XYZ file of C-alpha atoms in Angstrom:
781
model
C 27.726 -46.551 -66.017
C 23.780 -47.061 -65.803
C 23.745 -44.691 -62.357
C 25.720 -42.238 -64.606
C 23.137 -42.369 -66.947
C 20.143 -42.109 -64.377
C 21.939 -38.802 -62.839
C 22.513 -37.356 -66.213
C 18.705 -38.019 -67.417
C 17.667 -36.378 -63.608
C 19.547 -33.422 -64.514
C 18.290 -32.801 -68.148
C 14.698 -33.075 -66.549
C 15.392 -30.866 -63.868
C 16.677 -27.866 -66.167
C 13.873 -28.645 -68.486
C 11.386 -27.899 -65.742
C 13.336 -25.024 -64.672
C 13.241 -23.570 -68.683
C 9.855 -24.076 -68.696
C 9.076 -22.172 -65.199
C 11.118 -19.457 -66.377
C 9.273 -19.527 -69.586
C 5.940 -19.371 -68.009
C 7.202 -16.385 -65.753
C 8.253 -14.250 -68.816
C 4.500 -14.831 -70.312
C 2.362 -13.233 -66.885
C 4.577 -9.744 -68.291
C 3.085 -8.222 -71.173
C 5.421 -7.869 -73.920
C 5.507 -4.548 -75.442
C 7.564 -5.039 -78.859
C 10.780 -4.574 -80.297
C 13.201 -1.576 -79.441
C 13.646 1.582 -81.644
C 16.939 2.686 -80.551
C 17.567 4.840 -83.512
C 14.995 6.743 -82.117
C 16.411 6.553 -78.516
C 19.921 7.988 -79.856
C 17.974 10.718 -81.408
C 16.123 11.962 -78.821
C 19.309 12.274 -76.751
C 20.591 14.030 -79.833
C 23.430 11.334 -79.980
C 23.041 10.199 -83.256
C 21.885 6.861 -84.430
C 22.575 3.491 -83.119
C 24.876 0.938 -83.735
C 26.291 -2.242 -82.665
C 30.109 -2.121 -80.792
C 30.459 -5.898 -80.625
C 27.628 -7.017 -78.717
C 26.434 -3.847 -77.101
C 24.388 -1.242 -78.546
C 25.560 2.416 -78.673
C 24.692 5.523 -79.787
C 26.884 7.309 -82.643
C 28.442 9.598 -79.968
C 29.752 6.512 -78.354
C 27.663 6.549 -75.557
C 26.666 3.243 -74.214
C 22.785 2.828 -74.340
C 20.742 2.341 -71.360
C 18.248 -0.580 -72.976
C 15.546 -0.197 -69.999
C 15.479 3.435 -70.369
C 15.128 3.146 -73.927
C 12.299 0.781 -73.719
C 10.755 3.433 -70.861
C 11.472 6.284 -73.609
C 10.014 4.508 -76.328
C 6.785 3.134 -74.556
C 6.490 5.895 -72.591
C 6.211 3.954 -69.239
C 8.458 3.877 -65.706
C 7.892 0.499 -66.041
C 9.332 -1.031 -69.256
C 12.438 -3.582 -68.579
C 14.408 -4.352 -71.306
C 14.751 -8.388 -72.329
C 17.570 -10.001 -74.298
C 15.203 -12.579 -75.434
C 18.459 -14.823 -76.571
C 21.838 -14.747 -74.374
C 24.628 -13.552 -76.701
C 22.264 -12.588 -79.479
C 22.268 -8.396 -79.357
C 19.342 -8.479 -81.751
C 17.202 -10.069 -79.370
C 16.522 -7.146 -77.542
C 12.701 -6.526 -76.577
C 10.520 -4.427 -74.284
C 8.825 -5.843 -71.993
C 6.019 -4.179 -69.054
C 7.557 -5.116 -65.421
C 10.622 -7.819 -64.926
C 10.014 -11.006 -66.688
C 12.404 -14.130 -66.372
C 14.397 -14.421 -69.864
C 11.650 -16.027 -72.320
C 13.517 -19.365 -74.257
C 11.651 -18.570 -77.350
C 13.291 -17.495 -80.672
C 13.821 -14.235 -81.045
C 13.593 -11.592 -84.233
C 16.089 -8.585 -84.501
C 14.604 -5.614 -84.495
C 16.988 -3.963 -86.555
C 17.779 -4.041 -90.582
C 16.366 -2.738 -93.709
C 12.891 -4.287 -92.904
C 10.047 -3.437 -90.517
C 11.438 -2.566 -87.115
C 8.664 -4.279 -85.084
C 10.060 -7.581 -83.502
C 8.175 -10.504 -84.534
C 6.488 -11.855 -81.182
C 6.662 -15.594 -80.757
C 3.313 -16.194 -79.631
C 0.586 -18.338 -81.544
C -2.592 -16.217 -81.738
C -3.572 -18.943 -84.113
C -2.833 -22.441 -82.780
C -1.477 -24.985 -84.859
C -3.631 -28.206 -85.813
C -1.481 -31.046 -87.374
C -2.319 -31.138 -90.981
C -0.341 -32.737 -93.883
C 2.619 -29.987 -94.746
C 2.712 -31.584 -98.662
C 0.653 -32.332 -101.359
C 2.845 -33.212 -104.419
C 4.598 -30.002 -104.877
C 2.669 -28.026 -102.656
C 3.731 -27.379 -99.167
C 0.530 -26.054 -97.017
C 1.450 -23.270 -94.147
C -2.353 -22.606 -93.565
C -5.893 -24.121 -94.991
C -8.220 -24.504 -92.046
C -5.654 -24.747 -89.591
C -1.780 -23.981 -89.262
C 0.255 -26.721 -90.739
C 2.779 -28.906 -88.366
C 5.937 -27.120 -88.333
C 4.533 -23.574 -88.597
C 3.639 -21.466 -86.017
C 1.984 -17.728 -85.239
C 4.936 -15.344 -84.800
C 2.835 -12.112 -85.634
C 4.043 -8.959 -84.338
C 1.849 -5.782 -83.393
C -1.250 -7.829 -84.911
C -4.268 -10.113 -83.208
C -5.263 -12.993 -85.346
C -8.265 -15.440 -84.560
C -9.423 -18.408 -86.476
C -12.943 -17.199 -88.140
C -15.566 -19.454 -90.292
C -16.809 -16.521 -92.282
C -15.652 -15.080 -94.959
C -13.598 -18.599 -96.112
C -12.087 -18.634 -99.695
C -12.295 -22.214 -99.495
C -12.921 -25.132 -97.095
C -14.171 -24.339 -93.294
C -11.801 -21.672 -91.694
C -10.024 -18.936 -92.312
C -7.561 -16.333 -90.657
C -8.782 -13.070 -89.358
C -5.745 -10.721 -88.207
C -5.678 -7.127 -87.376
C -2.586 -5.591 -88.263
C -1.313 -2.096 -86.068
C 0.790 0.744 -87.263
C 4.352 -1.316 -88.696
C 3.044 -4.655 -87.650
C 2.563 -8.008 -89.417
C 0.883 -10.970 -89.860
C 4.205 -13.253 -89.662
C 3.743 -17.298 -90.221
C 7.212 -18.720 -88.959
C 8.276 -22.475 -89.602
C 9.640 -23.882 -86.700
C 12.128 -26.083 -88.752
C 13.344 -24.255 -91.838
C 12.190 -24.648 -95.254
C 14.690 -25.386 -97.931
C 13.578 -23.543 -101.192
C 14.044 -24.241 -104.896
C 14.448 -21.873 -107.934
C 10.813 -21.308 -108.970
C 8.538 -21.595 -106.185
C 5.420 -19.070 -105.298
C 4.036 -18.114 -102.175
C 0.108 -18.481 -102.781
C -2.416 -17.205 -100.565
C -5.874 -15.201 -100.830
C -6.592 -12.152 -98.877
C -10.124 -10.365 -98.192
C -9.992 -6.952 -96.316
C -13.298 -5.397 -94.693
C -12.523 -1.881 -95.563
C -11.530 -0.019 -98.704
C -7.719 1.028 -99.114
C -6.132 -1.633 -96.893
C -2.612 -1.731 -97.644
C -0.059 -4.454 -97.459
C 3.537 -5.346 -98.665
C 5.064 -8.856 -98.077
C 8.837 -10.205 -97.473
C 10.780 -13.057 -96.240
C 13.711 -14.085 -94.148
C 15.755 -16.767 -93.508
C 17.164 -15.477 -90.365
C 14.092 -14.154 -87.808
C 13.140 -10.367 -88.699
C 15.945 -9.676 -91.255
C 14.199 -9.511 -94.508
C 16.062 -11.102 -97.579
C 14.891 -8.341 -99.738
C 13.234 -4.560 -99.331
C 9.691 -5.774 -98.614
C 7.503 -5.559 -102.101
C 3.815 -4.207 -102.411
C 0.848 -6.466 -103.161
C 0.126 -3.346 -105.472
C 2.636 -5.070 -107.747
C 0.906 -8.304 -108.154
C -2.655 -7.647 -109.121
C -3.400 -4.546 -106.735
C -4.448 -4.352 -103.050
C -7.170 -6.698 -101.699
C -10.447 -5.917 -101.693
C -13.551 -5.938 -99.537
C -15.850 -7.258 -101.963
C -14.361 -10.710 -102.604
C -11.075 -12.591 -102.200
C -8.061 -11.994 -104.355
C -5.498 -14.576 -105.102
C -2.088 -13.996 -105.082
C 0.563 -16.022 -106.451
C 4.110 -14.391 -105.591
C 7.732 -15.623 -107.347
C 9.834 -16.023 -104.000
C 12.479 -14.730 -106.254
C 10.881 -11.439 -105.888
C 11.398 -11.573 -102.153
C 14.897 -12.613 -102.182
C 14.173 -16.251 -100.918
C 14.964 -18.787 -103.738
C 17.334 -20.995 -102.632
C 17.279 -20.284 -98.952
C 15.917 -21.996 -95.675
C 13.131 -20.425 -95.492
C 12.128 -18.972 -91.899
C 9.467 -16.140 -92.122
C 6.345 -15.076 -94.624
C 5.314 -11.839 -93.457
C 2.275 -9.331 -94.728
C 3.516 -5.899 -93.459
C 1.122 -3.105 -92.991
C 2.353 -0.951 -95.700
C 0.641 2.358 -94.194
C 2.007 3.417 -91.157
C -1.150 3.384 -89.333
C -3.375 0.941 -87.807
C -5.384 -1.745 -90.046
C -8.996 -3.214 -90.236
C -9.592 -6.447 -89.810
C -7.943 -8.382 -93.140
C -8.960 -12.089 -93.924
C -6.272 -14.545 -95.071
C -6.631 -18.115 -96.571
C -5.296 -20.861 -98.711
C -1.868 -20.068 -97.520
C 0.901 -22.405 -99.340
C 4.173 -22.652 -101.021
C 4.058 -23.990 -104.579
C 6.089 -25.116 -107.296
C 4.977 -24.520 -110.850
C 3.377 -27.744 -111.292
C 1.106 -27.495 -107.886
C -2.509 -27.665 -108.137
C -4.556 -24.627 -108.566
C -6.444 -24.124 -105.039
C -10.335 -23.804 -106.115
C -11.634 -20.295 -105.233
C -15.501 -19.125 -104.884
C -17.237 -16.968 -107.197
C -16.227 -13.811 -105.722
C -12.878 -14.536 -106.427
C -10.570 -11.656 -108.190
C -7.372 -13.270 -109.448
C -5.209 -10.549 -110.399
C -2.690 -9.925 -113.366
C 0.658 -8.411 -112.518
C 0.195 -4.433 -113.261
C 3.728 -3.654 -113.239
C 6.213 -6.625 -113.961
C 5.283 -9.982 -115.228
C 5.195 -13.145 -113.232
C 9.230 -13.829 -112.537
C 8.822 -17.339 -113.980
C 7.493 -17.006 -117.682
C 6.262 -19.969 -119.244
C 6.830 -20.452 -122.917
C 3.795 -19.878 -125.112
C 2.910 -20.870 -128.912
C 5.082 -18.865 -130.601
C 7.740 -19.177 -133.450
C 9.766 -22.113 -133.092
C 13.239 -21.436 -131.888
C 15.450 -22.154 -134.476
C 19.040 -21.297 -134.403
C 20.171 -18.266 -135.821
C 23.872 -16.633 -136.031
C 25.202 -14.058 -134.447
C 25.152 -10.941 -136.821
C 28.632 -9.705 -137.974
C 30.442 -7.386 -135.694
C 29.136 -7.019 -132.092
C 25.367 -6.937 -132.670
C 22.923 -9.853 -131.613
C 19.936 -11.182 -133.475
C 17.226 -12.016 -131.010
C 14.531 -12.718 -133.695
C 15.050 -12.467 -137.635
C 12.783 -14.741 -139.338
C 12.517 -17.082 -136.316
C 13.905 -16.588 -132.663
C 17.691 -17.001 -132.397
C 19.270 -20.227 -130.522
C 19.627 -19.522 -126.748
C 16.072 -17.151 -126.741
C 12.600 -18.582 -126.166
C 9.423 -16.872 -125.819
C 8.312 -15.909 -122.473
C 5.496 -13.774 -123.006
C 3.088 -13.120 -120.167
C -0.707 -12.357 -120.991
C 0.006 -12.327 -124.342
C -0.676 -14.614 -127.456
C 2.012 -14.638 -130.217
C 2.236 -16.491 -133.479
C 3.989 -16.475 -136.490
C 2.724 -14.574 -139.913
C 4.265 -14.140 -143.348
C 2.574 -10.850 -143.775
C 2.923 -7.829 -142.881
C 6.824 -8.557 -142.346
C 9.514 -5.618 -141.958
C 12.354 -7.997 -143.751
C 12.872 -11.210 -144.228
C 9.898 -13.857 -144.762
C 8.425 -14.124 -141.221
C 6.926 -11.808 -138.286
C 5.438 -12.127 -135.119
C 1.779 -11.365 -134.307
C 1.543 -10.715 -130.490
C -1.988 -9.812 -128.997
C -0.839 -8.324 -125.583
C -4.035 -8.182 -123.050
C -4.100 -5.404 -120.245
C -1.144 -5.582 -118.170
C 0.904 -7.917 -120.361
C 3.788 -8.345 -122.413
C 5.565 -9.688 -125.286
C 8.995 -10.835 -123.590
C 11.946 -12.415 -125.312
C 13.985 -14.448 -122.772
C 17.674 -15.525 -123.272
C 18.060 -18.782 -121.557
C 21.258 -18.493 -120.623
C 21.706 -14.802 -119.994
C 23.125 -12.489 -122.713
C 26.208 -10.109 -121.887
C 25.665 -6.565 -122.839
C 29.183 -5.302 -122.525
C 29.717 -4.878 -126.376
C 26.254 -3.771 -127.272
C 24.369 -0.423 -126.745
C 21.122 -0.738 -128.194
C 17.892 -2.713 -128.266
C 16.270 -2.312 -131.977
C 13.112 -3.694 -133.175
C 10.366 -2.901 -135.545
C 6.929 -2.656 -134.976
C 3.527 -2.157 -136.628
C 0.334 -1.766 -134.886
C -3.382 -2.474 -136.546
C -5.560 0.304 -135.196
C -4.962 3.805 -134.065
C -3.888 4.818 -130.148
C -1.937 1.318 -129.653
C 0.632 2.138 -126.572
C 3.390 0.264 -125.476
C 6.503 0.940 -123.194
C 9.693 -1.483 -122.864
C 11.884 -2.873 -120.207
C 14.852 -5.408 -119.608
C 15.842 -7.213 -116.650
C 18.461 -9.401 -115.604
C 16.675 -11.472 -112.985
C 12.985 -12.789 -114.584
C 10.193 -10.618 -113.426
C 12.378 -7.739 -112.249
C 12.630 -5.031 -114.538
C 15.917 -3.036 -113.919
C 14.724 0.171 -114.107
C 10.807 1.676 -114.979
C 9.569 0.942 -118.360
C 10.369 3.646 -120.727
C 7.546 4.796 -123.343
C 8.133 4.401 -127.205
C 6.325 8.090 -127.340
C 10.074 8.929 -126.083
C 11.960 6.891 -129.050
C 10.035 8.007 -132.044
C 6.368 7.911 -130.977
C 3.962 4.781 -130.813
C 3.927 2.362 -133.602
C 0.939 3.164 -136.246
C -1.499 0.821 -138.792
C 0.000 2.789 -141.704
C 3.482 1.094 -141.618
C 6.641 -0.138 -139.830
C 8.581 2.018 -137.017
C 12.025 1.170 -136.615
C 13.239 1.468 -132.688
C 16.899 1.926 -131.175
C 16.716 2.545 -127.527
C 19.527 2.736 -125.469
C 20.439 -0.099 -123.154
C 21.440 2.760 -120.995
C 17.799 4.033 -121.091
C 16.772 0.678 -119.879
C 19.848 0.078 -117.033
C 20.815 -2.712 -118.900
C 24.631 -1.539 -119.913
C 27.073 -4.012 -119.141
C 24.098 -6.583 -117.305
C 23.667 -10.128 -117.885
C 20.556 -9.662 -119.798
C 17.687 -12.031 -119.533
C 14.269 -10.357 -120.803
C 13.671 -7.796 -123.102
C 9.832 -7.210 -122.950
C 7.286 -4.676 -124.597
C 4.201 -4.274 -122.503
C 0.989 -2.605 -122.716
C 0.688 0.780 -121.257
C -2.824 1.088 -121.350
C -4.490 -1.042 -118.759
C -6.520 -2.498 -121.628
C -6.276 -5.029 -123.995
C -4.737 -4.169 -126.843
C -5.137 -4.960 -130.638
C -2.732 -7.002 -132.866
C 0.871 -5.556 -132.725
C 3.361 -6.803 -135.452
C 6.822 -7.329 -133.976
C 10.331 -8.090 -136.722
C 13.764 -7.838 -136.310
C 14.739 -7.461 -132.707
C 18.615 -6.930 -131.971
C 21.242 -6.064 -129.431
C 23.348 -3.529 -131.517
C 26.191 -2.168 -131.130
C 27.048 1.602 -131.804
C 28.615 1.012 -135.356
C 26.379 -2.176 -136.003
C 23.221 -0.169 -135.959
C 21.710 1.217 -138.962
C 18.879 2.888 -137.793
C 18.759 6.724 -137.173
C 18.665 7.903 -133.471
C 14.913 8.108 -132.916
C 13.962 11.620 -131.535
C 12.111 12.093 -128.390
C 8.688 13.329 -129.205
C 6.639 15.897 -126.752
C 3.752 13.892 -126.655
C 4.905 11.239 -123.753
C 1.898 8.991 -122.553
C 1.949 8.426 -118.787
C 2.608 4.624 -118.167
C 1.058 4.073 -114.675
C -2.391 3.493 -114.488
C -3.765 6.610 -112.341
C -5.513 5.381 -109.087
C -7.891 7.581 -107.062
C -6.191 10.634 -105.215
C -8.054 10.593 -101.595
C -8.913 7.241 -99.758
C -11.822 6.781 -98.354
C -10.609 8.192 -94.977
C -9.739 11.812 -96.589
C -6.578 11.312 -96.903
C -4.979 12.631 -100.060
C -2.515 10.266 -102.358
C 0.286 11.968 -104.027
C 1.010 10.501 -107.070
C 3.995 10.621 -109.393
C 3.474 13.163 -112.040
C 3.953 10.534 -114.525
C 0.756 8.780 -113.293
C -1.380 11.454 -114.054
C -3.779 10.975 -117.322
C -3.941 13.739 -119.887
C -7.321 15.108 -117.971
C -5.615 15.241 -114.341
C -2.572 17.020 -116.327
C -5.216 19.344 -117.824
C -7.231 20.455 -114.647
C -3.549 20.510 -112.623
C -2.178 23.039 -114.996
C -5.770 25.029 -115.243
C -5.576 25.149 -111.518
C -1.858 26.393 -111.437
C -2.608 29.145 -114.068
C -5.776 30.387 -111.599
C -3.717 30.783 -108.410
C -1.251 32.651 -110.627
C -3.690 35.150 -112.251
C -5.398 35.666 -108.784
C -2.101 36.308 -106.868
C -1.972 33.637 -104.801
C 0.889 31.844 -106.714
C 2.819 35.165 -106.222
C 2.480 35.342 -102.106
C 4.065 31.776 -102.365
C 6.978 32.926 -104.278
C 7.248 35.848 -101.779
C 7.501 33.818 -98.583
C 9.814 31.018 -100.045
C 12.098 34.678 -100.964
C 11.854 36.065 -97.715
C 12.717 32.709 -96.048
C 15.743 32.723 -98.059
C 16.728 35.968 -97.070
C 16.424 35.535 -93.279
C 19.372 33.960 -91.782
C 19.448 31.717 -88.756
C 20.603 33.311 -85.912
C 20.747 36.739 -88.039
C 24.415 37.189 -87.230
C 25.510 34.081 -88.325
C 28.866 33.686 -89.780
C 30.677 31.186 -91.339
C 27.126 29.720 -92.740
C 24.271 30.626 -94.900
C 21.777 28.991 -93.074
C 18.432 30.333 -93.026
C 15.019 29.692 -92.176
C 14.257 27.281 -94.871
C 17.506 25.954 -95.769
C 21.052 24.683 -94.880
C 19.698 23.678 -91.700
C 17.396 20.934 -90.055
C 14.295 22.924 -90.605
C 14.925 22.117 -94.602
C 12.417 19.308 -94.835
C 9.869 20.190 -92.047
C 9.656 23.851 -93.673
C 9.190 22.327 -97.472
C 6.661 19.749 -96.240
C 4.401 22.883 -93.944
C 5.095 24.840 -97.461
C 3.925 22.133 -99.754
C 0.749 21.697 -97.565
C 0.159 24.921 -97.405
C 0.159 25.266 -101.495
C -1.978 22.496 -102.068
C -4.752 23.131 -100.066
C -4.569 26.469 -101.986
C -4.961 24.371 -105.171
C -7.476 22.051 -103.863
C -9.859 25.447 -103.181
C -9.840 25.669 -106.776
C -10.240 22.276 -107.588
C -11.036 19.594 -105.016
C -10.076 16.684 -107.770
C -6.218 18.163 -108.056
C -3.074 17.093 -105.713
C 0.289 17.752 -106.026
C 1.874 15.483 -107.721
C 5.661 14.809 -107.540
C 8.403 14.178 -110.112
C 10.516 11.486 -109.864
C 13.706 13.157 -110.751
C 16.167 10.217 -109.969
C 14.187 7.974 -112.234
C 15.070 10.113 -114.925
C 18.770 10.340 -114.273
C 19.647 7.912 -117.132
C 17.583 10.076 -119.696
C 19.273 13.024 -118.235
C 22.835 11.268 -118.887
C 21.963 10.405 -122.302
C 21.352 13.980 -123.256
C 17.449 13.089 -123.473
C 15.112 15.417 -121.526
C 13.117 13.825 -119.152
C 9.664 13.815 -120.239
C 8.157 15.989 -117.500
C 9.926 19.195 -119.647
C 7.838 18.584 -122.836
C 4.464 20.030 -124.144
C 2.274 17.552 -122.552
C 3.706 17.964 -119.251
C 5.223 21.408 -117.905
C 6.835 22.688 -120.934
C 10.365 22.155 -122.331
C 14.112 23.427 -122.092
C 14.143 27.318 -122.844
C 14.737 28.894 -126.048
C 18.371 29.438 -127.147
C 16.754 32.687 -129.182
C 14.586 33.726 -126.736
C 16.535 34.624 -123.556
C 15.898 31.151 -122.761
C 12.481 31.455 -121.983
C 10.400 28.035 -122.279
C 8.109 28.880 -125.296
C 5.762 25.558 -125.126
C 3.351 23.746 -122.534
C 0.854 25.102 -120.046
C 2.450 28.308 -118.452
C 3.854 30.184 -121.509
C 2.822 33.232 -120.119
C 4.491 32.858 -117.063
C 8.002 34.028 -118.483
C 10.045 31.020 -117.295
C 13.675 30.624 -117.886
C 15.545 27.254 -118.081
C 19.002 26.251 -119.310
C 18.719 22.091 -118.724
C 21.564 20.334 -118.402
C 23.681 23.556 -120.373
C 23.932 25.960 -117.617
C 27.502 26.673 -117.193
C 27.583 26.938 -113.763
C 25.571 24.084 -113.182
C 25.209 20.078 -113.641
C 24.559 18.185 -116.523
C 23.037 15.260 -114.733
C 20.728 14.648 -111.767
C 21.425 12.177 -109.017
C 20.678 8.627 -109.695
C 18.425 5.943 -107.758
C 21.745 4.316 -106.540
C 22.989 7.706 -104.844
C 19.090 8.164 -103.247
C 19.343 4.745 -101.898
C 22.603 5.437 -100.254
C 20.966 8.555 -98.584
C 17.980 6.684 -97.599
C 20.483 3.760 -95.513
C 21.614 7.285 -93.770
C 20.526 6.501 -89.798
C 20.760 9.782 -88.696
C 18.914 12.723 -89.377
C 21.178 15.862 -88.716
C 23.715 16.691 -86.315
C 25.938 19.461 -85.475
C 26.242 21.865 -86.342
C 23.386 21.895 -88.288
C 24.742 23.360 -91.142
C 25.557 22.466 -94.525
C 28.624 20.733 -93.034
C 26.337 18.480 -91.354
C 26.389 14.713 -91.497
C 22.915 12.877 -92.166
C 20.038 12.278 -94.466
C 19.121 16.132 -94.262
C 22.302 17.193 -95.704
C 22.783 14.474 -97.819
C 19.300 14.882 -99.764
C 19.101 18.862 -99.674
C 22.675 18.420 -101.304
C 25.035 20.001 -99.631
C 27.526 17.184 -99.874
C 27.995 14.821 -102.892
C 30.588 13.032 -104.748
C 34.079 15.146 -105.114
C 32.527 18.058 -103.696
C 29.376 18.215 -106.397
C 25.854 19.297 -105.004
C 23.632 16.136 -104.975
C 20.023 15.317 -104.497
C 17.631 18.663 -104.235
C 20.370 20.788 -105.195
C 21.715 19.204 -108.027
C 18.301 19.307 -109.380
C 17.990 23.255 -109.446
C 21.293 23.246 -110.889
C 20.683 20.962 -113.471
C 17.697 22.712 -114.759
C 19.227 26.137 -114.922
C 17.830 29.580 -115.314
C 14.734 30.636 -112.484
C 15.582 27.164 -110.815
C 19.210 27.952 -109.980
C 18.377 31.671 -109.533
C 20.738 32.710 -112.458
C 18.029 35.747 -113.331
C 16.363 38.233 -111.903
C 13.025 36.143 -111.519
C 12.240 34.139 -108.138
C 13.308 30.444 -107.834
C 9.596 29.641 -107.385
C 8.402 31.296 -110.851
C 9.025 27.645 -112.223
C 5.968 25.570 -110.888
C 8.375 22.117 -111.405
C 9.877 23.753 -108.146
C 6.768 22.265 -106.166
C 7.199 18.733 -108.313
C 10.920 18.689 -107.161
C 9.960 19.331 -103.399
C 7.382 16.819 -103.220
C 9.567 14.572 -104.410
C 11.870 15.487 -101.670
C 9.068 14.776 -99.289
C 8.357 12.013 -100.404
C 11.850 10.741 -99.956
C 11.859 11.757 -96.236
C 8.319 9.883 -96.062
C 10.375 6.615 -97.166
C 13.345 7.513 -94.743
C 10.671 7.673 -91.996
C 9.174 4.739 -92.847
C 12.669 2.424 -92.550
C 14.041 4.755 -89.628
C 11.526 5.939 -87.631
C 8.981 9.175 -87.906
C 10.105 10.506 -84.662
C 13.553 11.098 -85.596
C 14.078 14.624 -86.109
C 17.130 16.268 -84.593
C 17.979 18.319 -82.807
C 15.049 18.683 -80.323
C 16.951 21.704 -78.543
C 19.819 23.557 -78.506
C 20.267 23.969 -81.661
C 19.768 27.079 -84.104
C 16.837 29.470 -83.938
C 13.923 28.519 -85.889
C 15.341 24.420 -86.104
C 14.395 22.831 -82.988
C 11.734 20.370 -82.876
C 8.981 22.625 -81.121
C 10.269 26.078 -82.762
C 7.825 27.571 -84.883
C 9.127 27.848 -88.590
C 8.965 31.574 -89.935
C 7.215 32.483 -93.291
C 4.498 30.241 -92.798
C 1.215 31.516 -91.694
C -0.328 28.299 -89.924
C 2.560 28.882 -87.426
C 4.119 24.936 -88.201
C 6.402 23.708 -86.144
C 8.632 20.790 -86.719
C 7.140 18.441 -84.847
C 3.564 19.307 -86.404
C 4.993 17.949 -89.292
C 6.618 14.633 -88.405
C 3.383 12.545 -89.731
C 2.145 13.040 -93.454
C -0.668 11.116 -92.039
C -1.855 13.440 -89.645
C -1.183 16.157 -92.552
C -4.059 14.442 -94.229
C -1.461 12.955 -97.080
C 0.352 9.789 -98.137
C 2.563 9.007 -101.290
C 1.615 6.406 -103.851
């Protein structure tokens, strides 16, 4: 037996040496990165890529030559495909030359997250440090902690001694386009329920933008990356910014955590980013000291995912109301509810009160919220509305409301109280009944109800009383009437970056001044004849079939074919250039119609159709002419949600999300019968034959937009906001599936191939020239 053990030991040593030599040989070759198999199949006009057992193939059924895919992707004949781990089809990567098989742990190149494969090199050399102090797990503090390694992809990392947030060293990372700074646990870290990832960042230039994700299987994000903008803003160059992001927001609660990744969110090479004090924390972790320049942000969109109670009325058991209404706060918090307000101070008062003997006085600071939280969750299957009463102490206090089923993750974008009877006043109490459907909270296990500051500034005291979840029969308050003075709920950001790239924003993010300037520029274009030129060119594009003798389809220059998206991207670009000649501060906003689907379903006009924005519905007694708003002289007609031949609702966010998951841009026969993202977002395919996406919006608005009158479709300026959103959704799809995924490259209908000149565009654009919004000089917020 002793001899056998010696022989076995020798065999193990020999194989270990061989493995090390193989790995060493592999390191002599240059690892180019992961593989864009969807893009390669698209270049062959063979659809996207899919896994057939353990082998990759194009949607056409053709097997993929992996090395040929690498050579196409990296434009070099010396590229070679390597499966970095045997029997793992997700571990393919591209190398220059022919390296031996590395033995390092791979990362998948497919999935909903970033497509680049993390490189398991150690640009930051680990130095043994304590991995845990109390309830904090150190990842980097002057050096990478034991058990952590650098697996960054498409990024270069070094240790620097200046600048640092604390201690003597920090990491300088230069993350290139679609790359990421990735710290990887060699042995997975079991996470709990309430942990956060804590870190400090500092940029070297303005407008660097990043997002963060985590995974428990290398390269497969547990949830889509979240923008740092949601947690106090992107990092700045003038000082360190501290972040504490709940792991729940990353889908990383109660998992075996492997990677934490800071990912480029621009699609372009980023300047150097400095990183320090990277930790996993539990709620009682000690706060890391920071220098005087550190900016500690507060969430601007949603609260911290694990709210902590503040000084509020003591929770006293309160019985459930008769019927199916549920008391949340009467004269005290009901049993099962707690105060989880964030960036706000709440106290119990006896005057003023709406009813009973007590009310709550809430002092909500900038980006804070009054938050009532169900400890165990409240099922909303038998309730239909959220009822409460508010009273302000000063004029112009402004708030919005949202609900969630997971702490800090709103089910839907907050809705302004301006849409439900107006903002509260200081002269008396205002009662609200907001449909749960408007909050996305119908038939869910409700956790939080939050009244959130919508100004971005500290608010005066707000009084809150009689908070209930009501059934339709239990409601005693009249249904509020939407007002026309809807207040934007998103703090505006500069529309042009320091690099000169225009940033297009949601129409709801514009300030009243920005809305006025936009309307003035549009009216000037209308009066000087420039707008009419765009109307004429769009009409000409619709009237020109491609090819002219086409039968069986109505495909034209700009619709029902692959060029639909690039043609309108170029058309909007030209339109925006003319807008900015009139007013250089103006950019073309988009209308996120999918976010207004719930209000449309509830029979409410989306707030873009109010006098404060683009005017309301057509007046039935005036031949459906729009008679309010900034464009009354244009003779616009609308029949919003009531055109007998149209659509009563809009595509939902869930509908759009399903479209964004499609892996193929377009395919034969390249018309309204095709499968792929283009045809889905254009809207010729939908549920049970109904139009969807872009087409559904045209049909929902009716009037000019549906072609129901002798007017031109473009006569309604909402046309440009709709198409800006469609372009934004294509831009999002490109982030997920690749920028150069257009089809057909050749052999398709004239005017629709990659390098065909598209008609009725004076600049002579080809689809190929529109693949990158960044190169065209704009991006989306």
